[in-house]
């Protein structure tokens, strides 16, 4: 099925959030990093500015800057209204208010848009839809990241997740997935089954992070090659 712009809800996080969610140390940041479903996050831009190597993959990178800008404008108020109706589902400490949330998300997405065309030319934003084969050799990256995509959209199903994570682990030495709950902050049978599947052949760890905005979304899954 074609990936339609009208079904995209662009919403992006920044490098401080990525570093906390994924426990990315200074030494991790010096490795080759790939982000899957990075969308309009400013992580790639800010990491590149700081001299690090990040390549982002997302189906939204098939669209132009103007199309994404327009879509961000269209959905901003809808998302903020939904947030205001569900404030009890979030922890309002690091981001203390709806206004602060809007500022932090919009400034991340503005930074992404500013960098988008340059980043596409530099092959840092690559149009790709999981679980399709990635245009990279085995072990091309040290760390693969998935923020608020894999294991969160559980409706994509078990087979999708096994195929997508298997393909990521072909090109990355390890993958880190945050958070370990679905869109309603619930753990799900799919998450348990996916973890059991990869435990057979990989080193699998669940780590607690200090990042918790969506309530209960405070754990990170790490799956590593053993050899
Ligand atoms: C909630 S956003 C998260 C954006 C970013 N990772 C962050 O945390 O700020 C989910 C992203 O997953 C992307 N996505 C949806 N389907 C995908 C697929 N099949 N393969 C890769 N990314 C996908 C969406 O386009 C969107 O950018």
PDB file of C-alpha atoms and ligand atoms in Angstrom:
ATOM      1  CA  UNK A   1       0.000   0.000   0.000  1.00  0.00           C
ATOM      2  CA  UNK A   2       1.346   3.468  -0.926  1.00  0.00           C
ATOM      3  CA  UNK A   3       2.536   5.590   1.988  1.00  0.00           C
ATOM      4  CA  UNK A   4       0.294   8.703   1.881  1.00  0.00           C
ATOM      5  CA  UNK A   5       1.317  12.139   3.174  1.00  0.00           C
ATOM      6  CA  UNK A   6      -2.255  12.648   4.428  1.00  0.00           C
ATOM      7  CA  UNK A   7      -1.797   9.733   6.846  1.00  0.00           C
ATOM      8  CA  UNK A   8       1.509  11.044   8.248  1.00  0.00           C
ATOM      9  CA  UNK A   9       1.561  12.794  11.628  1.00  0.00           C
ATOM     10  CA  UNK A  10       5.032  14.372  11.733  1.00  0.00           C
ATOM     11  CA  UNK A  11       6.264  14.897  15.295  1.00  0.00           C
ATOM     12  CA  UNK A  12       9.995  15.034  16.052  1.00  0.00           C
ATOM     13  CA  UNK A  13      12.286  14.861  19.068  1.00  0.00           C
ATOM     14  CA  UNK A  14      15.693  16.468  19.595  1.00  0.00           C
ATOM     15  CA  UNK A  15      19.216  15.210  20.323  1.00  0.00           C
ATOM     16  CA  UNK A  16      18.967  15.617  24.119  1.00  0.00           C
ATOM     17  CA  UNK A  17      15.871  13.428  24.118  1.00  0.00           C
ATOM     18  CA  UNK A  18      17.514  10.835  21.841  1.00  0.00           C
ATOM     19  CA  UNK A  19      20.634  10.699  24.022  1.00  0.00           C
ATOM     20  CA  UNK A  20      18.551  10.140  27.158  1.00  0.00           C
ATOM     21  CA  UNK A  21      16.087   7.664  25.654  1.00  0.00           C
ATOM     22  CA  UNK A  22      18.858   5.543  24.137  1.00  0.00           C
ATOM     23  CA  UNK A  23      21.521   6.003  26.855  1.00  0.00           C
ATOM     24  CA  UNK A  24      23.884   7.287  24.148  1.00  0.00           C
ATOM     25  CA  UNK A  25      27.269   7.984  25.793  1.00  0.00           C
ATOM     26  CA  UNK A  26      29.960  10.251  24.313  1.00  0.00           C
ATOM     27  CA  UNK A  27      31.701   7.115  23.078  1.00  0.00           C
ATOM     28  CA  UNK A  28      28.462   5.781  21.460  1.00  0.00           C
ATOM     29  CA  UNK A  29      28.037   9.119  19.671  1.00  0.00           C
ATOM     30  CA  UNK A  30      31.413   8.613  17.952  1.00  0.00           C
ATOM     31  CA  UNK A  31      30.152   5.390  16.324  1.00  0.00           C
ATOM     32  CA  UNK A  32      28.246   5.051  13.035  1.00  0.00           C
ATOM     33  CA  UNK A  33      24.593   5.499  13.943  1.00  0.00           C
ATOM     34  CA  UNK A  34      21.452   4.763  11.895  1.00  0.00           C
ATOM     35  CA  UNK A  35      17.983   5.997  12.899  1.00  0.00           C
ATOM     36  CA  UNK A  36      14.907   4.096  11.653  1.00  0.00           C
ATOM     37  CA  UNK A  37      11.649   6.048  11.527  1.00  0.00           C
ATOM     38  CA  UNK A  38      13.531   9.245  12.451  1.00  0.00           C
ATOM     39  CA  UNK A  39      10.910  11.341  10.637  1.00  0.00           C
ATOM     40  CA  UNK A  40      11.218  15.086  11.400  1.00  0.00           C
ATOM     41  CA  UNK A  41      13.432  14.632  14.505  1.00  0.00           C
ATOM     42  CA  UNK A  42      16.356  17.060  14.788  1.00  0.00           C
ATOM     43  CA  UNK A  43      18.698  14.323  16.066  1.00  0.00           C
ATOM     44  CA  UNK A  44      20.426  13.873  12.691  1.00  0.00           C
ATOM     45  CA  UNK A  45      20.914  17.620  12.175  1.00  0.00           C
ATOM     46  CA  UNK A  46      22.215  18.301  15.684  1.00  0.00           C
ATOM     47  CA  UNK A  47      24.490  15.220  15.685  1.00  0.00           C
ATOM     48  CA  UNK A  48      25.903  16.171  12.265  1.00  0.00           C
ATOM     49  CA  UNK A  49      26.549  19.732  13.485  1.00  0.00           C
ATOM     50  CA  UNK A  50      28.477  18.275  16.427  1.00  0.00           C
ATOM     51  CA  UNK A  51      30.633  16.203  14.027  1.00  0.00           C
ATOM     52  CA  UNK A  52      28.964  12.789  14.499  1.00  0.00           C
ATOM     53  CA  UNK A  53      27.811  10.295  11.854  1.00  0.00           C
ATOM     54  CA  UNK A  54      24.051   9.694  11.689  1.00  0.00           C
ATOM     55  CA  UNK A  55      22.010   8.334   8.762  1.00  0.00           C
ATOM     56  CA  UNK A  56      18.216   8.504   9.072  1.00  0.00           C
ATOM     57  CA  UNK A  57      15.666   6.308   7.258  1.00  0.00           C
ATOM     58  CA  UNK A  58      11.956   7.059   6.914  1.00  0.00           C
ATOM     59  CA  UNK A  59       9.210   6.798   4.255  1.00  0.00           C
ATOM     60  CA  UNK A  60       8.449  10.517   4.731  1.00  0.00           C
ATOM     61  CA  UNK A  61      11.771  11.365   3.068  1.00  0.00           C
ATOM     62  CA  UNK A  62      10.094  10.723  -0.308  1.00  0.00           C
ATOM     63  CA  UNK A  63       8.301  14.083   0.149  1.00  0.00           C
ATOM     64  CA  UNK A  64       9.634  17.569  -0.536  1.00  0.00           C
ATOM     65  CA  UNK A  65      10.524  20.106   2.151  1.00  0.00           C
ATOM     66  CA  UNK A  66       7.431  22.151   1.217  1.00  0.00           C
ATOM     67  CA  UNK A  67       5.134  19.128   1.475  1.00  0.00           C
ATOM     68  CA  UNK A  68       6.499  18.205   4.911  1.00  0.00           C
ATOM     69  CA  UNK A  69       6.361  21.801   6.114  1.00  0.00           C
ATOM     70  CA  UNK A  70       2.719  22.038   5.092  1.00  0.00           C
ATOM     71  CA  UNK A  71       1.840  18.717   6.721  1.00  0.00           C
ATOM     72  CA  UNK A  72       3.568  19.761   9.986  1.00  0.00           C
ATOM     73  CA  UNK A  73       1.459  22.948   9.973  1.00  0.00           C
ATOM     74  CA  UNK A  74      -1.739  20.976   9.295  1.00  0.00           C
ATOM     75  CA  UNK A  75      -1.304  18.464  12.119  1.00  0.00           C
ATOM     76  CA  UNK A  76       0.287  20.656  14.800  1.00  0.00           C
ATOM     77  CA  UNK A  77      -2.977  21.919  16.283  1.00  0.00           C
ATOM     78  CA  UNK A  78      -4.657  18.509  16.050  1.00  0.00           C
ATOM     79  CA  UNK A  79      -1.809  16.840  17.964  1.00  0.00           C
ATOM     80  CA  UNK A  80      -1.698  19.614  20.578  1.00  0.00           C
ATOM     81  CA  UNK A  81      -5.477  19.298  21.104  1.00  0.00           C
ATOM     82  CA  UNK A  82      -5.115  15.532  21.613  1.00  0.00           C
ATOM     83  CA  UNK A  83      -2.274  16.137  24.077  1.00  0.00           C
ATOM     84  CA  UNK A  84      -4.380  18.654  26.030  1.00  0.00           C
ATOM     85  CA  UNK A  85      -7.176  16.045  26.303  1.00  0.00           C
ATOM     86  CA  UNK A  86      -4.778  13.356  27.537  1.00  0.00           C
ATOM     87  CA  UNK A  87      -2.470  15.258  29.865  1.00  0.00           C
ATOM     88  CA  UNK A  88      -2.807  12.600  32.598  1.00  0.00           C
ATOM     89  CA  UNK A  89      -0.988  10.102  30.378  1.00  0.00           C
ATOM     90  CA  UNK A  90       2.223  12.157  30.509  1.00  0.00           C
ATOM     91  CA  UNK A  91       4.841  13.163  33.087  1.00  0.00           C
ATOM     92  CA  UNK A  92       5.135  16.954  33.114  1.00  0.00           C
ATOM     93  CA  UNK A  93       8.551  17.527  34.680  1.00  0.00           C
ATOM     94  CA  UNK A  94      11.301  17.992  32.081  1.00  0.00           C
ATOM     95  CA  UNK A  95       8.625  19.391  29.740  1.00  0.00           C
ATOM     96  CA  UNK A  96       6.494  21.309  32.257  1.00  0.00           C
ATOM     97  CA  UNK A  97       3.538  22.453  30.135  1.00  0.00           C
ATOM     98  CA  UNK A  98       1.691  22.099  26.831  1.00  0.00           C
ATOM     99  CA  UNK A  99       3.274  25.349  25.695  1.00  0.00           C
ATOM    100  CA  UNK A 100       6.776  24.047  26.451  1.00  0.00           C
ATOM    101  CA  UNK A 101       5.940  20.824  24.605  1.00  0.00           C
ATOM    102  CA  UNK A 102       4.811  22.700  21.514  1.00  0.00           C
ATOM    103  CA  UNK A 103       7.991  24.815  21.599  1.00  0.00           C
ATOM    104  CA  UNK A 104      10.335  21.860  21.951  1.00  0.00           C
ATOM    105  CA  UNK A 105       8.652  19.824  19.183  1.00  0.00           C
ATOM    106  CA  UNK A 106       8.258  22.730  16.758  1.00  0.00           C
ATOM    107  CA  UNK A 107      11.861  23.848  17.210  1.00  0.00           C
ATOM    108  CA  UNK A 108      13.075  20.274  16.585  1.00  0.00           C
ATOM    109  CA  UNK A 109      10.979  20.037  13.406  1.00  0.00           C
ATOM    110  CA  UNK A 110      12.099  23.494  12.210  1.00  0.00           C
ATOM    111  CA  UNK A 111      15.743  22.446  12.654  1.00  0.00           C
ATOM    112  CA  UNK A 112      15.009  19.258  10.677  1.00  0.00           C
ATOM    113  CA  UNK A 113      13.335  21.210   7.843  1.00  0.00           C
ATOM    114  CA  UNK A 114      16.257  23.656   7.712  1.00  0.00           C
ATOM    115  CA  UNK A 115      18.667  20.712   7.261  1.00  0.00           C
ATOM    116  CA  UNK A 116      16.452  18.456   5.122  1.00  0.00           C
ATOM    117  CA  UNK A 117      17.548  19.292   1.564  1.00  0.00           C
ATOM    118  CA  UNK A 118      21.254  19.434   2.462  1.00  0.00           C
ATOM    119  CA  UNK A 119      20.920  16.193   4.401  1.00  0.00           C
ATOM    120  CA  UNK A 120      19.237  14.473   1.464  1.00  0.00           C
ATOM    121  CA  UNK A 121      22.099  15.480  -0.844  1.00  0.00           C
ATOM    122  CA  UNK A 122      24.571  14.166   1.733  1.00  0.00           C
ATOM    123  CA  UNK A 123      22.595  10.865   1.937  1.00  0.00           C
ATOM    124  CA  UNK A 124      21.825  11.461   5.628  1.00  0.00           C
ATOM    125  CA  UNK A 125      18.027  11.318   5.052  1.00  0.00           C
ATOM    126  CA  UNK A 126      17.161   8.215   3.077  1.00  0.00           C
ATOM    127  CA  UNK A 127      13.713   7.314   1.812  1.00  0.00           C
ATOM    128  CA  UNK A 128      13.131   3.804   3.086  1.00  0.00           C
ATOM    129  CA  UNK A 129      10.184   1.835   4.404  1.00  0.00           C
ATOM    130  CA  UNK A 130      10.739  -1.048   6.802  1.00  0.00           C
ATOM    131  CA  UNK A 131      10.831  -4.017   6.438  1.00  0.00           C
ATOM    132  CA  UNK A 132      12.215  -3.539   2.873  1.00  0.00           C
ATOM    133  CA  UNK A 133      15.861  -4.394   2.255  1.00  0.00           C
ATOM    134  CA  UNK A 134      18.153  -1.506   3.178  1.00  0.00           C
ATOM    135  CA  UNK A 135      20.576  -0.199   0.514  1.00  0.00           C
ATOM    136  CA  UNK A 136      23.600  -1.064   2.708  1.00  0.00           C
ATOM    137  CA  UNK A 137      26.062  -3.933   3.153  1.00  0.00           C
ATOM    138  CA  UNK A 138      25.990  -6.149   6.257  1.00  0.00           C
ATOM    139  CA  UNK A 139      27.401  -4.462   9.405  1.00  0.00           C
ATOM    140  CA  UNK A 140      27.505  -0.967   7.853  1.00  0.00           C
ATOM    141  CA  UNK A 141      26.489   0.696  11.144  1.00  0.00           C
ATOM    142  CA  UNK A 142      27.442   0.222  14.800  1.00  0.00           C
ATOM    143  CA  UNK A 143      24.143   1.275  16.389  1.00  0.00           C
ATOM    144  CA  UNK A 144      20.599   1.325  14.961  1.00  0.00           C
ATOM    145  CA  UNK A 145      17.945   3.332  16.796  1.00  0.00           C
ATOM    146  CA  UNK A 146      14.157   3.305  16.709  1.00  0.00           C
ATOM    147  CA  UNK A 147      12.405   6.023  18.699  1.00  0.00           C
ATOM    148  CA  UNK A 148       8.628   5.815  19.002  1.00  0.00           C
ATOM    149  CA  UNK A 149       8.124   3.533  16.037  1.00  0.00           C
ATOM    150  CA  UNK A 150       9.091  -0.172  16.372  1.00  0.00           C
ATOM    151  CA  UNK A 151       7.153  -2.023  19.116  1.00  0.00           C
ATOM    152  CA  UNK A 152       4.956   1.041  19.615  1.00  0.00           C
ATOM    153  CA  UNK A 153       2.722   0.589  16.543  1.00  0.00           C
ATOM    154  CA  UNK A 154       1.780  -2.951  17.549  1.00  0.00           C
ATOM    155  CA  UNK A 155      -0.979  -3.024  14.883  1.00  0.00           C
ATOM    156  CA  UNK A 156       1.825  -3.550  12.349  1.00  0.00           C
ATOM    157  CA  UNK A 157       1.979  -7.071  13.764  1.00  0.00           C
ATOM    158  CA  UNK A 158       4.491  -9.692  14.849  1.00  0.00           C
ATOM    159  CA  UNK A 159       5.699 -10.689  11.347  1.00  0.00           C
ATOM    160  CA  UNK A 160       6.378  -7.046  10.411  1.00  0.00           C
ATOM    161  CA  UNK A 161       8.466  -6.559  13.554  1.00  0.00           C
ATOM    162  CA  UNK A 162      10.489  -9.758  13.095  1.00  0.00           C
ATOM    163  CA  UNK A 163      11.243  -8.856   9.443  1.00  0.00           C
ATOM    164  CA  UNK A 164      12.049  -5.191  10.203  1.00  0.00           C
ATOM    165  CA  UNK A 165      14.336  -5.895  13.184  1.00  0.00           C
ATOM    166  CA  UNK A 166      16.053  -8.768  11.316  1.00  0.00           C
ATOM    167  CA  UNK A 167      16.853  -6.424   8.411  1.00  0.00           C
ATOM    168  CA  UNK A 168      18.132  -3.717  10.794  1.00  0.00           C
ATOM    169  CA  UNK A 169      20.352  -6.297  12.541  1.00  0.00           C
ATOM    170  CA  UNK A 170      21.802  -7.234   9.153  1.00  0.00           C
ATOM    171  CA  UNK A 171      23.194  -3.709   8.671  1.00  0.00           C
ATOM    172  CA  UNK A 172      23.753  -2.748  12.358  1.00  0.00           C
ATOM    173  CA  UNK A 173      25.822  -4.430  15.107  1.00  0.00           C
ATOM    174  CA  UNK A 174      23.046  -3.617  17.586  1.00  0.00           C
ATOM    175  CA  UNK A 175      19.611  -2.017  17.728  1.00  0.00           C
ATOM    176  CA  UNK A 176      18.131   0.082  20.536  1.00  0.00           C
ATOM    177  CA  UNK A 177      14.344   0.468  20.638  1.00  0.00           C
ATOM    178  CA  UNK A 178      12.500   2.972  22.854  1.00  0.00           C
ATOM    179  CA  UNK A 179       9.924   2.777  24.394  1.00  0.00           C
ATOM    180  CA  UNK A 180       8.735  -0.706  25.299  1.00  0.00           C
ATOM    181  CA  UNK A 181       5.028   0.004  25.301  1.00  0.00           C
ATOM    182  CA  UNK A 182       2.335   0.660  22.733  1.00  0.00           C
ATOM    183  CA  UNK A 183       0.554   3.924  21.907  1.00  0.00           C
ATOM    184  CA  UNK A 184      -1.724   3.489  24.956  1.00  0.00           C
ATOM    185  CA  UNK A 185       1.271   2.982  27.309  1.00  0.00           C
ATOM    186  CA  UNK A 186       0.514  -0.739  27.620  1.00  0.00           C
ATOM    187  CA  UNK A 187       2.940  -3.591  27.311  1.00  0.00           C
ATOM    188  CA  UNK A 188       1.695  -6.061  24.706  1.00  0.00           C
ATOM    189  CA  UNK A 189       1.966  -9.721  23.801  1.00  0.00           C
ATOM    190  CA  UNK A 190       3.695  -8.747  20.542  1.00  0.00           C
ATOM    191  CA  UNK A 191       6.477  -6.985  22.459  1.00  0.00           C
ATOM    192  CA  UNK A 192       7.005 -10.106  24.638  1.00  0.00           C
ATOM    193  CA  UNK A 193       6.986 -12.421  21.614  1.00  0.00           C
ATOM    194  CA  UNK A 194       9.429 -10.272  19.625  1.00  0.00           C
ATOM    195  CA  UNK A 195      11.825 -10.174  22.603  1.00  0.00           C
ATOM    196  CA  UNK A 196      11.648 -13.990  22.999  1.00  0.00           C
ATOM    197  CA  UNK A 197      12.316 -14.479  19.280  1.00  0.00           C
ATOM    198  CA  UNK A 198      15.549 -12.457  19.308  1.00  0.00           C
ATOM    199  CA  UNK A 199      16.745 -13.943  22.636  1.00  0.00           C
ATOM    200  CA  UNK A 200      17.466 -17.205  20.769  1.00  0.00           C
ATOM    201  CA  UNK A 201      20.369 -15.835  18.677  1.00  0.00           C
ATOM    202  CA  UNK A 202      21.229 -12.391  20.069  1.00  0.00           C
ATOM    203  CA  UNK A 203      22.184 -10.772  23.348  1.00  0.00           C
ATOM    204  CA  UNK A 204      19.003  -9.040  24.526  1.00  0.00           C
ATOM    205  CA  UNK A 205      18.804  -6.559  27.414  1.00  0.00           C
ATOM    206  CA  UNK A 206      16.089  -4.293  28.779  1.00  0.00           C
ATOM    207  CA  UNK A 207      17.481  -1.140  30.375  1.00  0.00           C
ATOM    208  CA  UNK A 208      15.752   1.547  32.396  1.00  0.00           C
ATOM    209  CA  UNK A 209      16.299   5.131  31.215  1.00  0.00           C
ATOM    210  CA  UNK A 210      15.774   8.433  32.998  1.00  0.00           C
ATOM    211  CA  UNK A 211      13.602   9.616  30.111  1.00  0.00           C
ATOM    212  CA  UNK A 212       9.882   9.310  30.811  1.00  0.00           C
ATOM    213  CA  UNK A 213       7.391  11.610  29.128  1.00  0.00           C
ATOM    214  CA  UNK A 214       4.651   9.202  28.127  1.00  0.00           C
ATOM    215  CA  UNK A 215       3.814   7.455  31.440  1.00  0.00           C
ATOM    216  CA  UNK A 216       5.466   4.008  31.758  1.00  0.00           C
ATOM    217  CA  UNK A 217       7.570   4.645  28.632  1.00  0.00           C
ATOM    218  CA  UNK A 218      10.904   4.494  30.417  1.00  0.00           C
ATOM    219  CA  UNK A 219      12.586   1.321  29.141  1.00  0.00           C
ATOM    220  CA  UNK A 220      14.894   0.597  26.289  1.00  0.00           C
ATOM    221  CA  UNK A 221      15.389  -2.701  24.444  1.00  0.00           C
ATOM    222  CA  UNK A 222      18.931  -3.486  23.255  1.00  0.00           C
ATOM    223  CA  UNK A 223      19.509  -6.385  20.836  1.00  0.00           C
ATOM    224  CA  UNK A 224      23.175  -7.116  19.973  1.00  0.00           C
ATOM    225  CA  UNK A 225      25.022  -9.580  17.785  1.00  0.00           C
ATOM    226  CA  UNK A 226      26.974 -12.001  19.952  1.00  0.00           C
ATOM    227  CA  UNK A 227      29.876 -12.410  17.476  1.00  0.00           C
TER     228      UNK A 227
HETATM  229  C1  LIG B   1       6.095   8.915  15.991  1.00  0.00           C
HETATM  230  S1  LIG B   1       7.184   9.192  14.655  1.00  0.00           S
HETATM  231  C2  LIG B   1       8.749   9.192  15.533  1.00  0.00           C
HETATM  232  C3  LIG B   1       9.730  10.170  14.911  1.00  0.00           C
HETATM  233  C4  LIG B   1      11.120  10.187  15.582  1.00  0.00           C
HETATM  234  N1  LIG B   1      11.697   8.869  15.660  1.00  0.00           N
HETATM  235  C5  LIG B   1      11.064  10.778  16.955  1.00  0.00           C
HETATM  236  O1  LIG B   1      11.053  10.043  17.964  1.00  0.00           O
HETATM  237  O2  LIG B   1      10.999  12.015  17.047  1.00  0.00           O
HETATM  238  C6  LIG B   1       7.183   7.631  13.809  1.00  0.00           C
HETATM  239  C7  LIG B   1       7.935   7.638  12.492  1.00  0.00           C
HETATM  240  O3  LIG B   1       7.901   6.325  11.927  1.00  0.00           O
HETATM  241  C8  LIG B   1       7.861   6.463  10.525  1.00  0.00           C
HETATM  242  N2  LIG B   1       7.395   5.227   9.872  1.00  0.00           N
HETATM  243  C9  LIG B   1       6.118   4.824   9.634  1.00  0.00           C
HETATM  244  N3  LIG B   1       6.111   3.653   8.951  1.00  0.00           N
HETATM  245  C10 LIG B   1       7.406   3.301   8.765  1.00  0.00           C
HETATM  246  C11 LIG B   1       8.056   2.198   8.131  1.00  0.00           C
HETATM  247  N4  LIG B   1       7.359   1.186   7.578  1.00  0.00           N
HETATM  248  N5  LIG B   1       9.414   2.155   8.120  1.00  0.00           N
HETATM  249  C12 LIG B   1      10.139   3.151   8.707  1.00  0.00           C
HETATM  250  N6  LIG B   1       9.586   4.221   9.318  1.00  0.00           N
HETATM  251  C13 LIG B   1       8.233   4.299   9.349  1.00  0.00           C
HETATM  252  C14 LIG B   1       6.899   7.618  10.324  1.00  0.00           C
HETATM  253  O4  LIG B   1       7.006   8.178   9.022  1.00  0.00           O
HETATM  254  C15 LIG B   1       7.330   8.560  11.440  1.00  0.00           C
HETATM  255  O5  LIG B   1       8.289   9.493  10.993  1.00  0.00           O
END
